[in-house]
MMTF fields as JSON, N, C-alpha, C and O atoms, coordinates in Angstrom:
{
  "mmtfVersion": "1.0.0",
  "mmtfProducer": "UNKNOWN",
  "numBonds": 535,
  "numAtoms": 536,
  "numGroups": 134,
  "numChains": 1,
  "numModels": 1,
  "chainsPerModel": [1],
  "groupsPerChain": [134],
  "chainIdList": ["A"],
  "bondAtomList": [4, 2, 8, 6, 12, 10, 16, 14, 20, 18, 24, 22, 28, 26, 32, 30, 36, 34, 40, 38, 44, 42, 48, 46, 52, 50, 56, 54, 60, 58, 64, 62, 68, 66, 72, 70, 76, 74, 80, 78, 84, 82, 88, 86, 92, 90, 96, 94, 100, 98, 104, 102, 108, 106, 112, 110, 116, 114, 120, 118, 124, 122, 128, 126, 132, 130, 136, 134, 140, 138, 144, 142, 148, 146, 152, 150, 156, 154, 160, 158, 164, 162, 168, 166, 172, 170, 176, 174, 180, 178, 184, 182, 188, 186, 192, 190, 196, 194, 200, 198, 204, 202, 208, 206, 212, 210, 216, 214, 220, 218, 224, 222, 228, 226, 232, 230, 236, 234, 240, 238, 244, 242, 248, 246, 252, 250, 256, 254, 260, 258, 264, 262, 268, 266, 272, 270, 276, 274, 280, 278, 284, 282, 288, 286, 292, 290, 296, 294, 300, 298, 304, 302, 308, 306, 312, 310, 316, 314, 320, 318, 324, 322, 328, 326, 332, 330, 336, 334, 340, 338, 344, 342, 348, 346, 352, 350, 356, 354, 360, 358, 364, 362, 368, 366, 372, 370, 376, 374, 380, 378, 384, 382, 388, 386, 392, 390, 396, 394, 400, 398, 404, 402, 408, 406, 412, 410, 416, 414, 420, 418, 424, 422, 428, 426, 432, 430, 436, 434, 440, 438, 444, 442, 448, 446, 452, 450, 456, 454, 460, 458, 464, 462, 468, 466, 472, 470, 476, 474, 480, 478, 484, 482, 488, 486, 492, 490, 496, 494, 500, 498, 504, 502, 508, 506, 512, 510, 516, 514, 520, 518, 524, 522, 528, 526, 532, 530],
  "bondOrderList": [1, 1, 1, 1, 1, 1, 1, 1, 1, 1, 1, 1, 1, 1, 1, 1, 1, 1, 1, 1, 1, 1, 1, 1, 1, 1, 1, 1, 1, 1, 1, 1, 1, 1, 1, 1, 1, 1, 1, 1, 1, 1, 1, 1, 1, 1, 1, 1, 1, 1, 1, 1, 1, 1, 1, 1, 1, 1, 1, 1, 1, 1, 1, 1, 1, 1, 1, 1, 1, 1, 1, 1, 1, 1, 1, 1, 1, 1, 1, 1, 1, 1, 1, 1, 1, 1, 1, 1, 1, 1, 1, 1, 1, 1, 1, 1, 1, 1, 1, 1, 1, 1, 1, 1, 1, 1, 1, 1, 1, 1, 1, 1, 1, 1, 1, 1, 1, 1, 1, 1, 1, 1, 1, 1, 1, 1, 1, 1, 1, 1, 1, 1, 1],
  "groupList": [{"groupName": "ILE", "atomNameList": ["N", "CA", "C", "O"], "elementList": ["N", "C", "C", "O"], "formalChargeList": [0, 0, 0, 0], "bondAtomList": [1, 0, 2, 1, 3, 2], "bondOrderList": [1, 1, 2], "singleLetterCode": "I", "chemCompType": "L-PEPTIDE LINKING"}, {"groupName": "GLU", "atomNameList": ["N", "CA", "C", "O"], "elementList": ["N", "C", "C", "O"], "formalChargeList": [0, 0, 0, 0], "bondAtomList": [1, 0, 2, 1, 3, 2], "bondOrderList": [1, 1, 2], "singleLetterCode": "E", "chemCompType": "L-PEPTIDE LINKING"}, {"groupName": "LEU", "atomNameList": ["N", "CA", "C", "O"], "elementList": ["N", "C", "C", "O"], "formalChargeList": [0, 0, 0, 0], "bondAtomList": [1, 0, 2, 1, 3, 2], "bondOrderList": [1, 1, 2], "singleLetterCode": "L", "chemCompType": "L-PEPTIDE LINKING"}, {"groupName": "MET", "atomNameList": ["N", "CA", "C", "O"], "elementList": ["N", "C", "C", "O"], "formalChargeList": [0, 0, 0, 0], "bondAtomList": [1, 0, 2, 1, 3, 2], "bondOrderList": [1, 1, 2], "singleLetterCode": "M", "chemCompType": "L-PEPTIDE LINKING"}, {"groupName": "TRP", "atomNameList": ["N", "CA", "C", "O"], "elementList": ["N", "C", "C", "O"], "formalChargeList": [0, 0, 0, 0], "bondAtomList": [1, 0, 2, 1, 3, 2], "bondOrderList": [1, 1, 2], "singleLetterCode": "W", "chemCompType": "L-PEPTIDE LINKING"}, {"groupName": "PHE", "atomNameList": ["N", "CA", "C", "O"], "elementList": ["N", "C", "C", "O"], "formalChargeList": [0, 0, 0, 0], "bondAtomList": [1, 0, 2, 1, 3, 2], "bondOrderList": [1, 1, 2], "singleLetterCode": "F", "chemCompType": "L-PEPTIDE LINKING"}, {"groupName": "ARG", "atomNameList": ["N", "CA", "C", "O"], "elementList": ["N", "C", "C", "O"], "formalChargeList": [0, 0, 0, 0], "bondAtomList": [1, 0, 2, 1, 3, 2], "bondOrderList": [1, 1, 2], "singleLetterCode": "R", "chemCompType": "L-PEPTIDE LINKING"}, {"groupName": "THR", "atomNameList": ["N", "CA", "C", "O"], "elementList": ["N", "C", "C", "O"], "formalChargeList": [0, 0, 0, 0], "bondAtomList": [1, 0, 2, 1, 3, 2], "bondOrderList": [1, 1, 2], "singleLetterCode": "T", "chemCompType": "L-PEPTIDE LINKING"}, {"groupName": "SER", "atomNameList": ["N", "CA", "C", "O"], "elementList": ["N", "C", "C", "O"], "formalChargeList": [0, 0, 0, 0], "bondAtomList": [1, 0, 2, 1, 3, 2], "bondOrderList": [1, 1, 2], "singleLetterCode": "S", "chemCompType": "L-PEPTIDE LINKING"}, {"groupName": "ALA", "atomNameList": ["N", "CA", "C", "O"], "elementList": ["N", "C", "C", "O"], "formalChargeList": [0, 0, 0, 0], "bondAtomList": [1, 0, 2, 1, 3, 2], "bondOrderList": [1, 1, 2], "singleLetterCode": "A", "chemCompType": "L-PEPTIDE LINKING"}, {"groupName": "PRO", "atomNameList": ["N", "CA", "C", "O"], "elementList": ["N", "C", "C", "O"], "formalChargeList": [0, 0, 0, 0], "bondAtomList": [1, 0, 2, 1, 3, 2], "bondOrderList": [1, 1, 2], "singleLetterCode": "P", "chemCompType": "L-PEPTIDE LINKING"}, {"groupName": "GLY", "atomNameList": ["N", "CA", "C", "O"], "elementList": ["N", "C", "C", "O"], "formalChargeList": [0, 0, 0, 0], "bondAtomList": [1, 0, 2, 1, 3, 2], "bondOrderList": [1, 1, 2], "singleLetterCode": "G", "chemCompType": "PEPTIDE LINKING"}, {"groupName": "HIS", "atomNameList": ["N", "CA", "C", "O"], "elementList": ["N", "C", "C", "O"], "formalChargeList": [0, 0, 0, 0], "bondAtomList": [1, 0, 2, 1, 3, 2], "bondOrderList": [1, 1, 2], "singleLetterCode": "H", "chemCompType": "L-PEPTIDE LINKING"}, {"groupName": "LYS", "atomNameList": ["N", "CA", "C", "O"], "elementList": ["N", "C", "C", "O"], "formalChargeList": [0, 0, 0, 0], "bondAtomList": [1, 0, 2, 1, 3, 2], "bondOrderList": [1, 1, 2], "singleLetterCode": "K", "chemCompType": "L-PEPTIDE LINKING"}, {"groupName": "ASP", "atomNameList": ["N", "CA", "C", "O"], "elementList": ["N", "C", "C", "O"], "formalChargeList": [0, 0, 0, 0], "bondAtomList": [1, 0, 2, 1, 3, 2], "bondOrderList": [1, 1, 2], "singleLetterCode": "D", "chemCompType": "L-PEPTIDE LINKING"}, {"groupName": "GLN", "atomNameList": ["N", "CA", "C", "O"], "elementList": ["N", "C", "C", "O"], "formalChargeList": [0, 0, 0, 0], "bondAtomList": [1, 0, 2, 1, 3, 2], "bondOrderList": [1, 1, 2], "singleLetterCode": "Q", "chemCompType": "L-PEPTIDE LINKING"}, {"groupName": "TYR", "atomNameList": ["N", "CA", "C", "O"], "elementList": ["N", "C", "C", "O"], "formalChargeList": [0, 0, 0, 0], "bondAtomList": [1, 0, 2, 1, 3, 2], "bondOrderList": [1, 1, 2], "singleLetterCode": "Y", "chemCompType": "L-PEPTIDE LINKING"}, {"groupName": "VAL", "atomNameList": ["N", "CA", "C", "O"], "elementList": ["N", "C", "C", "O"], "formalChargeList": [0, 0, 0, 0], "bondAtomList": [1, 0, 2, 1, 3, 2], "bondOrderList": [1, 1, 2], "singleLetterCode": "V", "chemCompType": "L-PEPTIDE LINKING"}, {"groupName": "CYS", "atomNameList": ["N", "CA", "C", "O"], "elementList": ["N", "C", "C", "O"], "formalChargeList": [0, 0, 0, 0], "bondAtomList": [1, 0, 2, 1, 3, 2], "bondOrderList": [1, 1, 2], "singleLetterCode": "C", "chemCompType": "L-PEPTIDE LINKING"}],
  "groupTypeList": [0, 1, 2, 3, 4, 5, 2, 6, 7, 8, 8, 7, 4, 9, 8, 2, 2, 10, 6, 0, 0, 2, 9, 2, 7, 5, 0, 10, 9, 11, 4, 12, 13, 2, 0, 14, 5, 15, 8, 13, 9, 2, 14, 4, 13, 2, 7, 16, 11, 5, 9, 7, 4, 1, 7, 11, 17, 9, 17, 5, 17, 1, 5, 5, 11, 11, 2, 9, 2, 9, 2, 11, 2, 2, 7, 6, 2, 9, 8, 0, 11, 0, 0, 9, 17, 3, 18, 17, 11, 0, 4, 5, 17, 12, 2, 14, 8, 11, 16, 16, 10, 7, 16, 14, 7, 16, 11, 16, 15, 2, 18, 2, 0, 11, 2, 9, 16, 8, 2, 0, 5, 0, 11, 11, 11, 13, 2, 8, 2, 14, 15, 13, 2, 5],
  "groupIdList": [1, 2, 3, 4, 5, 6, 7, 8, 9, 10, 11, 12, 13, 14, 15, 16, 17, 18, 19, 20, 21, 22, 23, 24, 25, 26, 27, 28, 29, 30, 31, 32, 33, 34, 35, 36, 37, 38, 39, 40, 41, 42, 43, 44, 45, 46, 47, 48, 49, 50, 51, 52, 53, 54, 55, 56, 57, 58, 59, 60, 61, 62, 63, 64, 65, 66, 67, 68, 69, 70, 71, 72, 73, 74, 75, 76, 77, 78, 79, 80, 81, 82, 83, 84, 85, 86, 87, 88, 89, 90, 91, 92, 93, 94, 95, 96, 97, 98, 99, 100, 101, 102, 103, 104, 105, 106, 107, 108, 109, 110, 111, 112, 113, 114, 115, 116, 117, 118, 119, 120, 121, 122, 123, 124, 125, 126, 127, 128, 129, 130, 131, 132, 133, 134],
  "secStructList": [7, 7, 1, 6, 4, 4, 4, 7, 7, 7, 1, 1, 1, 1, 1, 6, 6, 2, 2, 2, 2, 2, 2, 2, 2, 2, 6, 6, 6, 1, 6, 6, 6, 1, 6, 6, 7, 0, 0, 0, 0, 0, 2, 2, 2, 2, 2, 2, 7, 7, 7, 6, 6, 6, 6, 6, 2, 2, 2, 2, 0, 0, 0, 0, 0, 2, 2, 2, 2, 6, 6, 7, 1, 1, 7, 1, 6, 6, 6, 6, 2, 2, 2, 2, 2, 2, 2, 2, 2, 0, 0, 0, 0, 0, 4, 4, 4, 7, 1, 7, 7, 1, 6, 6, 1, 6, 6, 2, 2, 2, 2, 6, 6, 6, 6, 1, 1, 6, 6, 6, 1, 1, 7, 1, 7, 6, 6, 7, 1, 1, 6, 6, 6, 7],
  "xCoordList": [-4.133, -3.551, -2.883, -2.414, -2.263, -0.732, -0.903, -0.155, -1.584, -1.848, -1.446, -0.944, -1.927, -1.794, 0.199, 0.621, 1.458, 1.861, 2.773, 3.253, 2.589, 2.947, 2.999, 4.113, 1.909, 1.549, 1.619, 1.113, 2.494, 3.043, 4.536, 5.082, 4.878, 6.157, 7.263, 7.208, 8.051, 9.387, 8.918, 8.399, 9.361, 9.228, 10.966, 11.555, 11.65, 13.402, 12.663, 11.461, 14.585, 14.751, 15.547, 15.831, 15.74, 17.043, 15.713, 16.273, 14.777, 14.931, 14.943, 14.948, 14.944, 14.717, 15.791, 15.683, 16.892, 17.825, 17.761, 17.709, 17.812, 17.373, 16.659, 17.065, 15.051, 14.055, 14.12, 13.126, 15.109, 15.417, 16.403, 15.904, 17.321, 18.272, 17.344, 17.54, 16.193, 15.649, 15.176, 15.508, 14.426, 13.095, 14.351, 14.348, 15.387, 15.776, 16.327, 16.597, 16.425, 16.817, 16.01, 16.379, 14.724, 13.724, 12.872, 12.371, 12.567, 11.702, 11.826, 10.813, 13.227, 13.601, 13.631, 13.338, 13.92, 14.074, 12.886, 12.86, 11.887, 10.273, 9.797, 8.981, 9.94, 9.926, 10.213, 9.53, 10.97, 12.112, 11.891, 12.124, 11.028, 10.608, 8.697, 7.822, 8.59, 6.602, 6.466, 5.437, 7.424, 6.998, 7.422, 7.244, 8.14, 8.482, 8.166, 9.15, 7.304, 6.407, 7.098, 7.89, 6.325, 5.967, 7.275, 7.656, 7.604, 9.135, 10.361, 11.541, 9.917, 10.319, 10.21, 11.154, 8.591, 8.294, 8.604, 8.707, 8.757, 9.446, 10.798, 11.351, 10.792, 12.602, 12.763, 13.668, 11.89, 11.991, 12.079, 12.926, 10.874, 10.281, 11.25, 11.672, 11.493, 13.188, 13.858, 14.435, 14.612, 15.951, 15.71, 16.347, 15.071, 15.126, 13.611, 13.285, 12.087, 11.201, 10.353, 9.812, 10.141, 9.237, 7.901, 7.805, 7.236, 5.677, 5.422, 5.857, 4.515, 3.968, 3.065, 2.865, 2.782, 2.321, 3.196, 3.0, 4.18, 5.198, 5.614, 5.132, 7.228, 7.864, 6.145, 5.696, 5.628, 4.367, 4.216, 4.226, 4.122, 4.745, 6.294, 6.46, 7.047, 8.315, 8.567, 9.029, 7.824, 7.643, 6.997, 7.549, 5.58, 4.688, 5.852, 6.297, 6.067, 7.123, 8.06, 7.714, 9.243, 10.331, 9.531, 9.963, 8.098, 8.184, 6.836, 6.286, 6.203, 5.067, 5.525, 5.109, 6.875, 7.283, 7.888, 7.618, 8.706, 9.62, 8.693, 8.62, 8.067, 6.535, 7.072, 8.256, 5.757, 5.762, 6.596, 6.343, 7.876, 9.491, 9.44, 9.151, 9.939, 9.359, 8.503, 8.69, 7.626, 6.825, 6.628, 6.282, 6.691, 6.569, 5.701, 5.375, 4.74, 3.491, 3.686, 4.197, 3.102, 3.271, 4.464, 4.44, 5.627, 6.992, 7.639, 8.826, 7.459, 6.939, 6.638, 7.494, 5.506, 5.222, 5.87, 5.811, 6.527, 6.636, 8.758, 9.762, 8.64, 10.062, 10.396, 11.215, 9.48, 9.88, 9.548, 9.889, 8.401, 8.77, 9.327, 9.377, 10.103, 11.488, 12.638, 13.798, 12.32, 13.244, 13.448, 14.49, 11.543, 11.26, 12.176, 13.377, 11.639, 12.377, 13.956, 14.361, 14.557, 15.951, 16.604, 17.823, 15.592, 15.925, 15.689, 16.572, 14.434, 14.154, 15.806, 16.921, 15.8, 16.914, 18.225, 18.885, 18.239, 19.831, 20.126, 21.059, 18.817, 18.536, 18.85, 19.479, 18.163, 17.805, 18.47, 18.219, 19.259, 19.868, 21.158, 21.939, 21.692, 23.138, 23.971, 25.194, 23.438, 24.013, 26.044, 27.207, 25.467, 27.008, 27.586, 28.431, 26.972, 27.985, 29.255, 30.199, 28.37, 30.134, 29.729, 28.719, 30.493, 29.512, 30.352, 30.346, 30.65, 31.506, 30.399, 30.161, 29.793, 29.193, 29.433, 29.703, 29.112, 29.077, 27.14, 26.485, 26.366, 25.004, 24.712, 24.168, 24.865, 24.995, 26.26, 26.872, 25.957, 25.987, 25.44, 24.78, 25.762, 24.667, 24.849, 24.038, 26.28, 26.614, 25.503, 24.372, 25.628, 24.436, 23.107, 22.822, 22.22, 21.442, 21.295, 20.312, 22.489, 22.077, 22.366, 21.956, 22.878, 23.578, 22.09, 21.657, 21.048, 19.494, 18.351, 17.128, 19.259, 18.128, 18.736, 18.117, 19.93, 19.708, 19.58, 20.155, 18.962, 18.48, 16.335, 15.767, 15.934, 14.384, 14.991, 14.9, 15.459, 15.428, 15.444, 14.44, 16.749, 16.097, 15.136, 15.7, 14.464, 12.956, 11.749, 10.636, 11.931, 11.378, 10.821, 9.738, 11.821, 11.94, 11.624, 10.705, 12.213, 12.144, 10.455, 9.444, 10.472, 9.457, 9.307, 9.788, 8.775, 8.358, 9.794, 10.813, 9.374, 9.901, 9.085, 7.896, 9.969, 9.417, 9.756, 10.738, 8.959, 8.612, 7.768, 8.114, 6.849, 5.808, 5.387, 6.253, 4.535, 2.931, 2.323, 1.136, 3.613, 2.454, 2.792, 1.711, 4.007, 3.425, 2.132, 1.335, 2.108, 0.472, -0.855, -2.039, -0.17, -2.419, -2.194, -3.158, -1.115, -0.834, -0.334, -0.061],
  "yCoordList": [32.494, 31.715, 31.732, 31.263, 32.46, 32.674, 31.582, 31.577, 31.157, 29.949, 28.564, 27.628, 28.662, 26.846, 27.363, 26.891, 28.079, 28.522, 27.034, 25.93, 27.963, 27.252, 25.853, 25.344, 24.968, 24.136, 22.786, 21.666, 23.598, 22.717, 22.879, 23.298, 22.229, 22.068, 21.945, 22.875, 21.329, 21.353, 19.693, 18.828, 19.763, 18.657, 18.463, 18.508, 18.247, 17.374, 16.789, 16.678, 16.04, 15.236, 15.064, 14.265, 17.273, 18.238, 17.933, 18.582, 17.564, 17.68, 16.315, 16.063, 15.351, 14.121, 13.698, 12.864, 14.355, 13.817, 14.819, 14.52, 16.475, 17.338, 16.697, 16.653, 16.01, 15.247, 14.469, 13.978, 13.766, 11.772, 12.869, 12.802, 13.683, 13.918, 14.446, 14.181, 15.292, 16.146, 14.937, 14.646, 14.219, 12.685, 12.311, 12.532, 11.696, 11.303, 11.319, 10.359, 12.478, 13.538, 13.795, 13.632, 14.247, 15.045, 13.925, 14.097, 12.22, 11.531, 10.653, 10.139, 10.484, 9.813, 11.321, 11.148, 12.119, 13.052, 13.732, 14.106, 13.783, 14.427, 12.722, 12.85, 11.465, 9.992, 10.655, 11.55, 10.191, 10.641, 10.873, 10.582, 11.889, 13.356, 12.995, 13.129, 12.569, 12.257, 11.086, 11.082, 9.865, 8.903, 8.854, 7.952, 10.214, 10.629, 12.244, 12.875, 12.707, 13.803, 15.084, 15.951, 14.485, 14.808, 15.539, 16.569, 13.775, 14.487, 15.141, 15.376, 15.3, 16.162, 17.455, 18.242, 17.868, 19.307, 19.713, 20.904, 18.747, 19.04, 20.083, 21.181, 19.131, 19.369, 20.847, 21.589, 21.101, 22.36, 23.238, 24.079, 22.847, 23.891, 24.799, 25.946, 23.083, 24.322, 24.451, 25.276, 24.258, 24.584, 25.509, 26.512, 25.599, 26.904, 27.325, 27.028, 27.936, 27.715, 27.665, 28.745, 27.028, 27.193, 26.069, 25.028, 26.837, 26.502, 25.217, 25.19, 24.192, 22.559, 22.381, 21.571, 23.421, 23.745, 24.315, 24.207, 24.918, 25.526, 24.436, 23.713, 23.789, 21.783, 21.596, 22.283, 20.798, 20.736, 21.143, 20.654, 22.042, 22.631, 22.362, 22.169, 22.356, 21.867, 19.905, 19.25, 19.695, 17.705, 17.866, 17.28, 18.601, 18.169, 18.205, 17.476, 19.593, 20.097, 18.563, 17.549, 18.726, 17.163, 16.172, 15.879, 15.345, 14.624, 14.379, 13.303, 15.273, 15.406, 15.717, 15.21, 17.095, 17.74, 16.587, 15.922, 16.355, 14.735, 14.187, 14.435, 13.597, 11.995, 13.357, 13.541, 14.4, 15.646, 15.25, 14.315, 15.608, 15.566, 14.364, 13.958, 13.572, 11.995, 11.07, 10.125, 11.81, 11.535, 13.037, 13.135, 13.652, 15.291, 15.581, 15.683, 15.916, 16.103, 17.942, 18.195, 18.553, 19.997, 20.605, 21.121, 20.116, 20.467, 21.557, 21.261, 22.795, 24.521, 24.303, 24.574, 23.863, 23.737, 23.202, 23.483, 22.313, 21.473, 22.336, 21.78, 23.384, 23.708, 25.034, 25.773, 24.999, 26.578, 26.401, 27.164, 24.55, 24.68, 24.272, 24.611, 23.142, 22.97, 24.036, 23.85, 24.997, 27.051, 27.125, 27.166, 27.172, 28.036, 26.952, 27.171, 25.926, 24.964, 25.12, 25.428, 24.869, 25.563, 26.698, 26.814, 27.835, 29.257, 29.408, 30.017, 28.973, 29.036, 27.391, 27.905, 26.62, 26.303, 27.037, 27.287, 27.301, 27.818, 28.757, 28.733, 29.531, 31.096, 30.6, 31.302, 29.077, 28.588, 28.105, 27.067, 27.877, 25.894, 25.811, 24.96, 26.624, 26.034, 27.311, 27.343, 28.05, 29.464, 29.304, 29.466, 29.02, 28.983, 27.913, 27.585, 26.76, 25.929, 25.953, 25.266, 27.61, 27.815, 27.026, 26.387, 27.261, 27.064, 25.486, 25.018, 25.245, 24.24, 22.69, 21.941, 22.466, 21.939, 19.59, 18.52, 20.161, 18.924, 18.47, 19.345, 17.768, 17.653, 19.005, 19.949, 19.02, 19.662, 21.195, 21.663, 21.424, 23.242, 23.83, 23.15, 25.798, 25.234, 25.488, 25.94, 25.011, 25.13, 23.536, 23.76, 22.991, 21.425, 22.198, 22.486, 22.56, 23.244, 24.397, 24.826, 24.609, 25.945, 24.717, 25.058, 23.762, 23.023, 22.862, 23.248, 22.14, 21.41, 22.446, 22.327, 23.624, 25.171, 24.944, 24.52, 25.283, 25.235, 24.276, 24.247, 23.195, 22.015, 22.354, 22.284, 22.763, 23.191, 24.132, 23.533, 25.144, 26.354, 26.016, 26.301, 25.347, 25.441, 24.097, 23.355, 23.66, 23.075, 23.823, 23.556, 24.775, 26.136, 26.676, 26.556, 27.177, 27.352, 26.158, 26.248, 24.489, 23.498, 23.359, 23.743, 22.86, 22.127, 20.167, 19.521, 19.941, 18.336, 17.721, 17.152, 18.094, 17.56, 16.14, 15.834, 15.67, 13.791, 13.192, 13.471, 11.971, 11.13, 11.604, 11.051, 12.395, 13.657, 13.29, 12.472, 13.217, 13.53, 14.762, 15.048, 15.75, 17.203, 16.992, 17.042, 16.716, 16.023, 16.016, 16.727, 15.037, 13.63, 14.929, 15.234, 15.158, 16.141, 17.46, 18.217, 17.838, 19.87, 20.056, 21.172],
  "zCoordList": [-9.551, -10.325, -10.564, -11.601, -9.498, -9.105, -7.416, -6.439, -7.553, -6.186, -6.756, -6.134, -8.696, -9.25, -9.315, -8.26, -10.071, -10.254, -8.942, -9.2, -7.351, -5.666, -6.062, -5.935, -6.59, -6.515, -7.972, -8.058, -8.922, -10.149, -9.517, -8.496, -10.883, -10.969, -11.895, -12.7, -12.069, -13.302, -13.562, -12.857, -14.845, -15.64, -15.729, -16.809, -14.44, -14.127, -13.446, -13.202, -12.886, -12.323, -10.818, -9.925, -11.541, -10.356, -9.049, -8.166, -8.556, -7.335, -6.396, -5.191, -8.027, -6.57, -5.712, -4.814, -6.056, -4.73, -3.11, -1.917, -4.125, -3.002, -1.806, -0.645, -2.52, -1.482, -1.263, -0.728, -1.419, -0.623, 0.17, 1.293, 0.263, 1.466, 2.516, 3.702, 2.061, 3.24, 3.851, 5.0, 3.159, 3.582, 4.681, 5.892, 3.892, 4.905, 6.317, 7.039, 6.529, 6.937, 7.708, 8.871, 7.533, 8.761, 9.343, 10.454, 8.341, 8.416, 9.789, 10.264, 10.469, 10.806, 12.428, 13.612, 11.991, 13.169, 13.968, 15.141, 12.96, 13.48, 13.874, 14.786, 13.619, 13.649, 15.425, 15.921, 15.883, 17.609, 18.686, 19.86, 17.6, 19.121, 18.941, 19.797, 17.655, 17.901, 18.755, 19.43, 18.926, 19.848, 21.239, 22.058, 21.399, 22.908, 22.457, 22.072, 22.472, 22.736, 24.193, 24.561, 24.368, 25.947, 27.063, 27.619, 26.794, 27.475, 25.869, 26.127, 24.636, 23.96, 24.265, 24.195, 24.763, 24.455, 25.87, 26.161, 26.762, 28.575, 27.734, 27.808, 27.146, 26.999, 26.654, 27.036, 25.989, 24.819, 25.811, 26.112, 26.358, 27.916, 28.292, 28.146, 29.188, 30.124, 29.681, 30.39, 28.664, 27.463, 26.844, 27.166, 26.104, 25.28, 25.443, 24.294, 26.18, 26.434, 25.4, 25.163, 24.904, 23.509, 24.147, 24.797, 23.631, 24.705, 23.414, 22.262, 24.183, 23.493, 21.99, 21.085, 22.334, 21.073, 19.219, 18.009, 20.221, 19.093, 18.93, 18.057, 20.218, 19.433, 18.713, 17.795, 19.232, 17.97, 16.045, 14.915, 16.612, 14.821, 14.283, 13.078, 14.889, 14.571, 14.013, 13.078, 15.483, 14.944, 14.042, 13.111, 13.524, 12.34, 11.161, 10.274, 11.753, 9.874, 9.835, 9.23, 10.608, 10.412, 9.749, 8.634, 10.248, 10.11, 9.347, 9.583, 8.422, 8.253, 6.558, 5.517, 6.891, 5.674, 5.311, 4.311, 6.129, 5.438, 4.766, 3.562, 5.184, 4.114, 3.161, 2.88, 2.668, 1.634, 1.167, 0.409, 1.274, 0.248, -0.278, -1.404, 1.23, -0.069, -1.164, -1.93, -0.805, -2.34, -2.735, -3.913, -2.401, -3.846, -4.278, -5.46, -2.577, -2.675, -1.44, -0.35, -2.263, -2.258, -1.061, 0.056, -2.231, -1.75, -1.942, -2.077, -2.035, -2.235, -0.429, 0.413, -0.16, 1.239, 2.446, 3.643, 1.719, 2.334, 2.517, 2.962, 2.099, 2.421, 2.194, 1.648, 2.801, 3.246, 4.885, 5.789, 5.03, 6.494, 7.19, 8.373, 6.49, 7.01, 6.614, 6.985, 5.955, 6.183, 7.215, 7.869, 7.653, 9.039, 9.815, 9.972, 10.232, 11.242, 11.746, 12.867, 10.79, 10.725, 10.659, 10.787, 10.399, 11.183, 12.262, 12.866, 13.115, 14.58, 15.021, 15.112, 15.118, 15.071, 15.476, 16.484, 13.751, 14.231, 15.855, 16.659, 15.798, 15.933, 17.709, 18.501, 18.07, 20.105, 19.755, 20.367, 19.205, 20.196, 19.303, 19.729, 17.912, 17.368, 17.07, 17.204, 16.777, 16.756, 17.391, 17.022, 18.161, 19.822, 19.797, 20.631, 18.214, 18.122, 16.935, 16.543, 16.596, 15.556, 13.65, 13.359, 13.032, 11.624, 11.043, 9.904, 11.599, 11.294, 11.113, 12.06, 9.529, 9.544, 9.814, 9.267, 10.843, 11.565, 12.14, 11.574, 12.756, 13.385, 14.145, 13.573, 14.657, 15.829, 16.346, 17.307, 14.663, 14.437, 13.312, 12.526, 13.022, 12.538, 10.919, 10.111, 10.725, 9.08, 8.94, 8.511, 9.068, 8.987, 8.666, 7.503, 9.839, 9.305, 7.98, 7.377, 7.881, 6.576, 5.039, 3.929, 5.182, 4.081, 3.777, 2.692, 4.967, 4.726, 4.548, 4.62, 4.261, 4.211, 2.721, 1.744, 2.779, 0.925, 0.428, -0.66, 0.743, 0.218, -0.619, -1.709, 1.11, 1.09, -0.081, -1.152, -0.195, -0.569, -2.313, -2.965, -3.043, -4.204, -4.111, -4.916, -3.8, -4.283, -3.784, -4.238, -2.841, -3.613, -5.171, -5.744, -5.457, -7.489, -7.972, -8.786, -7.715, -9.191, -8.481, -9.069, -7.403, -6.875, -7.355, -8.286, -6.659, -6.514, -7.453, -7.058, -8.733, -10.092, -10.658, -10.75, -10.88, -11.74, -11.016, -10.327, -10.881, -9.858, -8.666, -7.622, -8.546, -8.005, -7.131, -6.822, -6.261, -7.365, -7.161, -7.319, -6.648, -7.323, -8.715, -9.302, -9.827, -10.965, -11.21, -11.822, -10.586, -11.243, -10.297, -10.437, -9.746, -9.504, -9.791, -9.911, -9.914, -9.963, -11.626, -12.067]
}
């Protein structure tokens, strides 16, 4: 019964803008890594010590999580995945770059986390597959 709460969504438009922003951010970022996965996996292994499967999880979450958010499908789950990937990115990549919210600093990732965090509570909202399916 509690699982149904996780799948249902609110009947508000409030999630549309965060979903669009996150989708426009993560679909291209994930696609860029997906089309050149072998070199990205090697780069992350040499630079950060990530195993190939760990890079694969990050790329999967970015690309397919972004698609899910665009469609409003499993919005809460996709948002949790985005938050996890961004937290790892902050810890391993961006923490030493400082806060100022530009692309390569952790301030930018915190902004994306904030958008995803709001979606955990409101779901996909109107104009989402979550509303149609659940």
